[in-house]
Amino acid sequence: WPSYDPTLLELDQVLIVVQVNGKKRGEITVPVDASEDEIREKALEEDNVRKFTEGKTIRKAITVQGKLLNLVV
């Protein structure tokens, strides 16, 4: 039987969905071990996310590790 190497199945990066007020505004790719602050910084660099948060105060940032970032303005 063929064998496999489990280390090759581990992901280096994950795709994070970015929402603003619960509506999908973009997607970013970050390393698996990225912190919440790194994810938030990269999300705010996206043009579509910046368009909906520009000039507004972000009241809350909800992060589901490895899946989702929701910015509440």
Coordinates of C-alpha atoms in Angstrom, one line a residue:
W1 CA 0.0 0.0 0.0
P2 CA 1.2 3.5 -0.7
S3 CA 2.2 5.6 2.2
Y4 CA 2.0 9.3 2.7
D5 CA 3.9 12.0 4.7
P6 CA 1.5 13.8 7.1
T7 CA 3.7 16.9 7.1
L8 CA 3.0 17.5 3.5
L9 CA -0.8 17.7 4.3
E10 CA -0.3 20.7 6.7
L11 CA -1.2 24.1 5.2
D12 CA 1.2 26.9 5.2
Q13 CA -1.4 29.6 4.5
V14 CA -5.1 29.9 5.0
L15 CA -7.8 32.0 3.2
I16 CA -9.6 34.4 5.6
V17 CA -13.0 35.9 4.7
V18 CA -13.2 39.6 5.6
Q19 CA -16.6 41.0 6.5
V20 CA -17.6 44.5 7.4
N21 CA -20.8 44.6 9.5
G22 CA -21.5 41.0 8.6
K23 CA -21.2 41.4 4.8
K24 CA -18.4 39.9 2.9
R25 CA -16.1 42.5 1.5
G26 CA -13.0 40.5 0.6
E27 CA -10.6 37.6 1.2
I28 CA -7.0 37.6 2.3
T29 CA -4.4 34.9 2.5
V30 CA -2.3 34.8 5.7
P31 CA 0.1 32.3 7.3
V32 CA -1.6 29.7 9.5
D33 CA 0.1 31.1 12.6
A34 CA -0.7 34.7 12.0
S35 CA -1.9 36.7 15.0
E36 CA -5.2 38.6 15.1
D37 CA -3.4 41.9 14.8
E38 CA -1.6 40.7 11.6
I39 CA -4.8 39.5 10.1
R40 CA -6.5 42.8 10.9
E41 CA -3.7 44.9 9.4
K42 CA -3.7 42.9 6.2
A43 CA -7.4 43.1 5.9
L44 CA -7.4 46.9 6.3
E45 CA -4.9 47.1 3.4
E46 CA -7.5 45.6 1.0
D47 CA -9.2 48.3 -1.2
N48 CA -12.7 47.1 -0.8
V49 CA -12.4 46.8 3.0
R50 CA -10.8 50.2 3.3
K51 CA -13.7 51.7 1.2
F52 CA -16.2 50.6 3.8
T53 CA -14.2 51.4 6.9
E54 CA -12.6 54.7 5.8
G55 CA -13.4 57.6 8.1
K56 CA -15.3 55.3 10.6
T57 CA -14.3 53.9 14.0
I58 CA -14.0 50.1 14.2
R59 CA -15.9 49.3 17.4
K60 CA -15.1 45.6 17.4
A61 CA -13.1 43.0 15.4
I62 CA -14.4 39.5 15.7
T63 CA -11.9 36.8 14.6
V64 CA -12.6 33.2 14.0
Q65 CA -9.0 31.8 13.8
G66 CA -8.3 30.4 10.4
K67 CA -11.6 31.3 8.9
L68 CA -13.1 34.8 9.3
L69 CA -12.6 38.4 10.4
N70 CA -15.7 40.6 10.9
L71 CA -15.1 44.3 11.5
V72 CA -18.0 46.1 13.2
V73 CA -18.1 49.8 12.5

